[in-house]
């Protein structure tokens, strides 16, 4: 790997400063109901890697301790993680807005018939960034 900092120090490139984290993106696993050639994580129906309860608990703890306002859930199909709904409920209870990167065909899968209603009831959005809930 090439050290880039010395090269940047000799140019007029402005200093990079980190701002406060406002969005946390979490990949809940590689299992998906589709197999897409363009998938950047090679997700699919035969993948078994899924985020476990302990790590989900760590995500919730981080949300509690941080000022993160948006939780962006992705995967494969994040809804196939058995802890998905619990994470959504915990985040919403903390006032965190939830983005679900839903592929929409998951809505037709067995066990997911009430997913759209669940997401609507918990003010989640599929791929649309809405303003976070008011804290007033």
PDB file of C-alpha atoms in Angstrom:
ATOM      1  CA  UNK A   1       0.000   0.000   0.000  1.00  0.00           C
ATOM      2  CA  UNK A   2       1.229   3.486  -0.809  1.00  0.00           C
ATOM      3  CA  UNK A   3       1.303   6.104   1.916  1.00  0.00           C
ATOM      4  CA  UNK A   4      -0.871   8.928   0.602  1.00  0.00           C
ATOM      5  CA  UNK A   5      -0.701  11.385   3.515  1.00  0.00           C
ATOM      6  CA  UNK A   6       2.803  12.664   2.644  1.00  0.00           C
ATOM      7  CA  UNK A   7       1.619  13.319  -0.900  1.00  0.00           C
ATOM      8  CA  UNK A   8      -1.442  15.227   0.305  1.00  0.00           C
ATOM      9  CA  UNK A   9       0.628  17.294   2.736  1.00  0.00           C
ATOM     10  CA  UNK A  10       2.688  18.699  -0.150  1.00  0.00           C
ATOM     11  CA  UNK A  11      -0.393  19.817  -2.097  1.00  0.00           C
ATOM     12  CA  UNK A  12      -3.022  22.423  -1.459  1.00  0.00           C
ATOM     13  CA  UNK A  13      -5.631  19.720  -0.863  1.00  0.00           C
ATOM     14  CA  UNK A  14      -7.865  20.831   2.040  1.00  0.00           C
ATOM     15  CA  UNK A  15      -7.818  18.879   5.278  1.00  0.00           C
ATOM     16  CA  UNK A  16     -10.489  16.214   5.554  1.00  0.00           C
ATOM     17  CA  UNK A  17     -12.560  16.477   8.710  1.00  0.00           C
ATOM     18  CA  UNK A  18     -15.046  13.936   9.922  1.00  0.00           C
ATOM     19  CA  UNK A  19     -18.491  15.220  10.826  1.00  0.00           C
ATOM     20  CA  UNK A  20     -20.869  13.597  13.263  1.00  0.00           C
ATOM     21  CA  UNK A  21     -22.208  10.219  12.161  1.00  0.00           C
ATOM     22  CA  UNK A  22     -25.876  10.518  11.263  1.00  0.00           C
ATOM     23  CA  UNK A  23     -26.504   7.261   9.357  1.00  0.00           C
ATOM     24  CA  UNK A  24     -25.446   3.752  10.342  1.00  0.00           C
ATOM     25  CA  UNK A  25     -25.646   1.176   7.546  1.00  0.00           C
ATOM     26  CA  UNK A  26     -25.843  -2.424   8.712  1.00  0.00           C
ATOM     27  CA  UNK A  27     -25.668  -5.513   6.485  1.00  0.00           C
ATOM     28  CA  UNK A  28     -27.837  -8.126   8.215  1.00  0.00           C
ATOM     29  CA  UNK A  29     -26.644 -11.032   6.091  1.00  0.00           C
ATOM     30  CA  UNK A  30     -26.125 -12.528   2.663  1.00  0.00           C
ATOM     31  CA  UNK A  31     -29.270 -14.632   2.407  1.00  0.00           C
ATOM     32  CA  UNK A  32     -31.633 -13.315  -0.259  1.00  0.00           C
ATOM     33  CA  UNK A  33     -34.637 -14.625  -2.142  1.00  0.00           C
ATOM     34  CA  UNK A  34     -32.989 -13.558  -5.411  1.00  0.00           C
ATOM     35  CA  UNK A  35     -29.709 -14.223  -7.173  1.00  0.00           C
ATOM     36  CA  UNK A  36     -28.670 -11.099  -9.058  1.00  0.00           C
ATOM     37  CA  UNK A  37     -25.586 -10.958 -11.267  1.00  0.00           C
ATOM     38  CA  UNK A  38     -25.012  -7.332 -10.215  1.00  0.00           C
ATOM     39  CA  UNK A  39     -25.144  -8.036  -6.450  1.00  0.00           C
ATOM     40  CA  UNK A  40     -22.052  -6.549  -4.818  1.00  0.00           C
ATOM     41  CA  UNK A  41     -22.166  -9.051  -1.893  1.00  0.00           C
ATOM     42  CA  UNK A  42     -23.024 -12.125  -3.995  1.00  0.00           C
ATOM     43  CA  UNK A  43     -26.188 -12.680  -1.938  1.00  0.00           C
ATOM     44  CA  UNK A  44     -28.626 -15.439  -2.771  1.00  0.00           C
ATOM     45  CA  UNK A  45     -30.949 -18.176  -1.528  1.00  0.00           C
ATOM     46  CA  UNK A  46     -28.108 -20.581  -0.712  1.00  0.00           C
ATOM     47  CA  UNK A  47     -26.133 -18.125   1.428  1.00  0.00           C
ATOM     48  CA  UNK A  48     -26.328 -18.810   5.150  1.00  0.00           C
ATOM     49  CA  UNK A  49     -24.248 -16.005   6.683  1.00  0.00           C
ATOM     50  CA  UNK A  50     -26.545 -13.898   8.855  1.00  0.00           C
ATOM     51  CA  UNK A  51     -25.873 -11.388  11.634  1.00  0.00           C
ATOM     52  CA  UNK A  52     -26.548 -13.016  15.000  1.00  0.00           C
ATOM     53  CA  UNK A  53     -28.463 -11.827  18.044  1.00  0.00           C
ATOM     54  CA  UNK A  54     -25.309 -10.763  19.918  1.00  0.00           C
ATOM     55  CA  UNK A  55     -24.181  -8.459  17.120  1.00  0.00           C
ATOM     56  CA  UNK A  56     -27.725  -7.105  16.712  1.00  0.00           C
ATOM     57  CA  UNK A  57     -27.621  -6.296  20.451  1.00  0.00           C
ATOM     58  CA  UNK A  58     -24.340  -4.449  19.848  1.00  0.00           C
ATOM     59  CA  UNK A  59     -26.005  -2.414  17.074  1.00  0.00           C
ATOM     60  CA  UNK A  60     -28.870  -1.486  19.422  1.00  0.00           C
ATOM     61  CA  UNK A  61     -26.403  -0.546  22.172  1.00  0.00           C
ATOM     62  CA  UNK A  62     -24.516   1.648  19.700  1.00  0.00           C
ATOM     63  CA  UNK A  63     -27.746   3.359  18.655  1.00  0.00           C
ATOM     64  CA  UNK A  64     -28.532   4.048  22.326  1.00  0.00           C
ATOM     65  CA  UNK A  65     -25.072   5.490  23.011  1.00  0.00           C
ATOM     66  CA  UNK A  66     -24.737   7.510  19.820  1.00  0.00           C
ATOM     67  CA  UNK A  67     -26.563  10.354  18.171  1.00  0.00           C
ATOM     68  CA  UNK A  68     -27.267   8.324  15.021  1.00  0.00           C
ATOM     69  CA  UNK A  69     -30.635   9.333  13.584  1.00  0.00           C
ATOM     70  CA  UNK A  70     -30.922   6.894  10.655  1.00  0.00           C
ATOM     71  CA  UNK A  71     -30.434   3.116  10.565  1.00  0.00           C
ATOM     72  CA  UNK A  72     -29.986   1.865   6.991  1.00  0.00           C
ATOM     73  CA  UNK A  73     -30.623  -1.904   6.817  1.00  0.00           C
ATOM     74  CA  UNK A  74     -29.245  -3.844   3.895  1.00  0.00           C
ATOM     75  CA  UNK A  75     -28.123  -7.339   3.020  1.00  0.00           C
ATOM     76  CA  UNK A  76     -29.053  -9.770   0.813  1.00  0.00           C
ATOM     77  CA  UNK A  77     -32.628  -9.365   1.889  1.00  0.00           C
ATOM     78  CA  UNK A  78     -32.348  -7.894   5.405  1.00  0.00           C
ATOM     79  CA  UNK A  79     -35.900  -9.029   6.193  1.00  0.00           C
ATOM     80  CA  UNK A  80     -34.746 -12.674   6.090  1.00  0.00           C
ATOM     81  CA  UNK A  81     -32.663 -12.152   9.220  1.00  0.00           C
ATOM     82  CA  UNK A  82     -34.675 -13.595  12.096  1.00  0.00           C
ATOM     83  CA  UNK A  83     -33.812 -10.534  14.224  1.00  0.00           C
ATOM     84  CA  UNK A  84     -34.864  -7.954  11.608  1.00  0.00           C
ATOM     85  CA  UNK A  85     -38.209  -6.983  13.139  1.00  0.00           C
ATOM     86  CA  UNK A  86     -36.815  -6.801  16.659  1.00  0.00           C
ATOM     87  CA  UNK A  87     -34.040  -4.489  15.442  1.00  0.00           C
ATOM     88  CA  UNK A  88     -36.546  -2.272  13.621  1.00  0.00           C
ATOM     89  CA  UNK A  89     -38.730  -2.052  16.743  1.00  0.00           C
ATOM     90  CA  UNK A  90     -35.760  -1.300  19.015  1.00  0.00           C
ATOM     91  CA  UNK A  91     -34.471   1.418  16.663  1.00  0.00           C
ATOM     92  CA  UNK A  92     -37.903   3.030  16.319  1.00  0.00           C
ATOM     93  CA  UNK A  93     -38.324   2.964  20.116  1.00  0.00           C
ATOM     94  CA  UNK A  94     -35.099   4.970  20.300  1.00  0.00           C
ATOM     95  CA  UNK A  95     -36.461   7.513  17.814  1.00  0.00           C
ATOM     96  CA  UNK A  96     -34.158   6.313  15.034  1.00  0.00           C
ATOM     97  CA  UNK A  97     -35.524   6.392  11.484  1.00  0.00           C
ATOM     98  CA  UNK A  98     -35.184   3.035   9.722  1.00  0.00           C
ATOM     99  CA  UNK A  99     -34.425   2.577   6.031  1.00  0.00           C
ATOM    100  CA  UNK A 100     -35.059  -0.940   4.753  1.00  0.00           C
ATOM    101  CA  UNK A 101     -33.327  -1.714   1.468  1.00  0.00           C
ATOM    102  CA  UNK A 102     -36.128  -4.029   0.456  1.00  0.00           C
ATOM    103  CA  UNK A 103     -36.059  -5.710  -2.964  1.00  0.00           C
ATOM    104  CA  UNK A 104     -39.889  -5.747  -2.892  1.00  0.00           C
ATOM    105  CA  UNK A 105     -40.132  -9.337  -4.200  1.00  0.00           C
ATOM    106  CA  UNK A 106     -39.555 -10.399  -0.586  1.00  0.00           C
ATOM    107  CA  UNK A 107     -43.115  -9.208   0.089  1.00  0.00           C
ATOM    108  CA  UNK A 108     -44.380 -12.276  -1.801  1.00  0.00           C
ATOM    109  CA  UNK A 109     -42.249 -14.784   0.111  1.00  0.00           C
ATOM    110  CA  UNK A 110     -43.809 -17.156   2.674  1.00  0.00           C
ATOM    111  CA  UNK A 111     -43.700 -15.600   6.122  1.00  0.00           C
ATOM    112  CA  UNK A 112     -43.389 -12.055   4.766  1.00  0.00           C
ATOM    113  CA  UNK A 113     -47.020 -11.386   3.870  1.00  0.00           C
ATOM    114  CA  UNK A 114     -47.365  -8.761   6.625  1.00  0.00           C
ATOM    115  CA  UNK A 115     -43.984  -7.091   5.993  1.00  0.00           C
ATOM    116  CA  UNK A 116     -45.394  -4.032   4.210  1.00  0.00           C
ATOM    117  CA  UNK A 117     -47.845  -3.448   7.043  1.00  0.00           C
ATOM    118  CA  UNK A 118     -45.075  -3.946   9.628  1.00  0.00           C
ATOM    119  CA  UNK A 119     -42.824  -1.399   7.924  1.00  0.00           C
ATOM    120  CA  UNK A 120     -45.678   1.087   7.519  1.00  0.00           C
ATOM    121  CA  UNK A 121     -46.716   0.687  11.157  1.00  0.00           C
ATOM    122  CA  UNK A 122     -43.157   1.393  12.258  1.00  0.00           C
ATOM    123  CA  UNK A 123     -42.631   4.359   9.947  1.00  0.00           C
ATOM    124  CA  UNK A 124     -39.900   2.576   8.030  1.00  0.00           C
ATOM    125  CA  UNK A 125     -39.232   3.257   4.395  1.00  0.00           C
ATOM    126  CA  UNK A 126     -38.072   1.110   1.513  1.00  0.00           C
ATOM    127  CA  UNK A 127     -35.054   2.862  -0.043  1.00  0.00           C
ATOM    128  CA  UNK A 128     -36.523   6.310   0.525  1.00  0.00           C
ATOM    129  CA  UNK A 129     -34.804   8.633   2.931  1.00  0.00           C
ATOM    130  CA  UNK A 130     -37.447  10.460   4.890  1.00  0.00           C
ATOM    131  CA  UNK A 131     -36.797  13.027   7.589  1.00  0.00           C
ATOM    132  CA  UNK A 132     -36.088  11.426  10.948  1.00  0.00           C
ATOM    133  CA  UNK A 133     -38.921  11.477  13.483  1.00  0.00           C
ATOM    134  CA  UNK A 134     -39.384  14.677  15.417  1.00  0.00           C
ATOM    135  CA  UNK A 135     -37.872  14.696  18.895  1.00  0.00           C
ATOM    136  CA  UNK A 136     -40.069  17.584  20.030  1.00  0.00           C
TER     137      UNK A 136
END
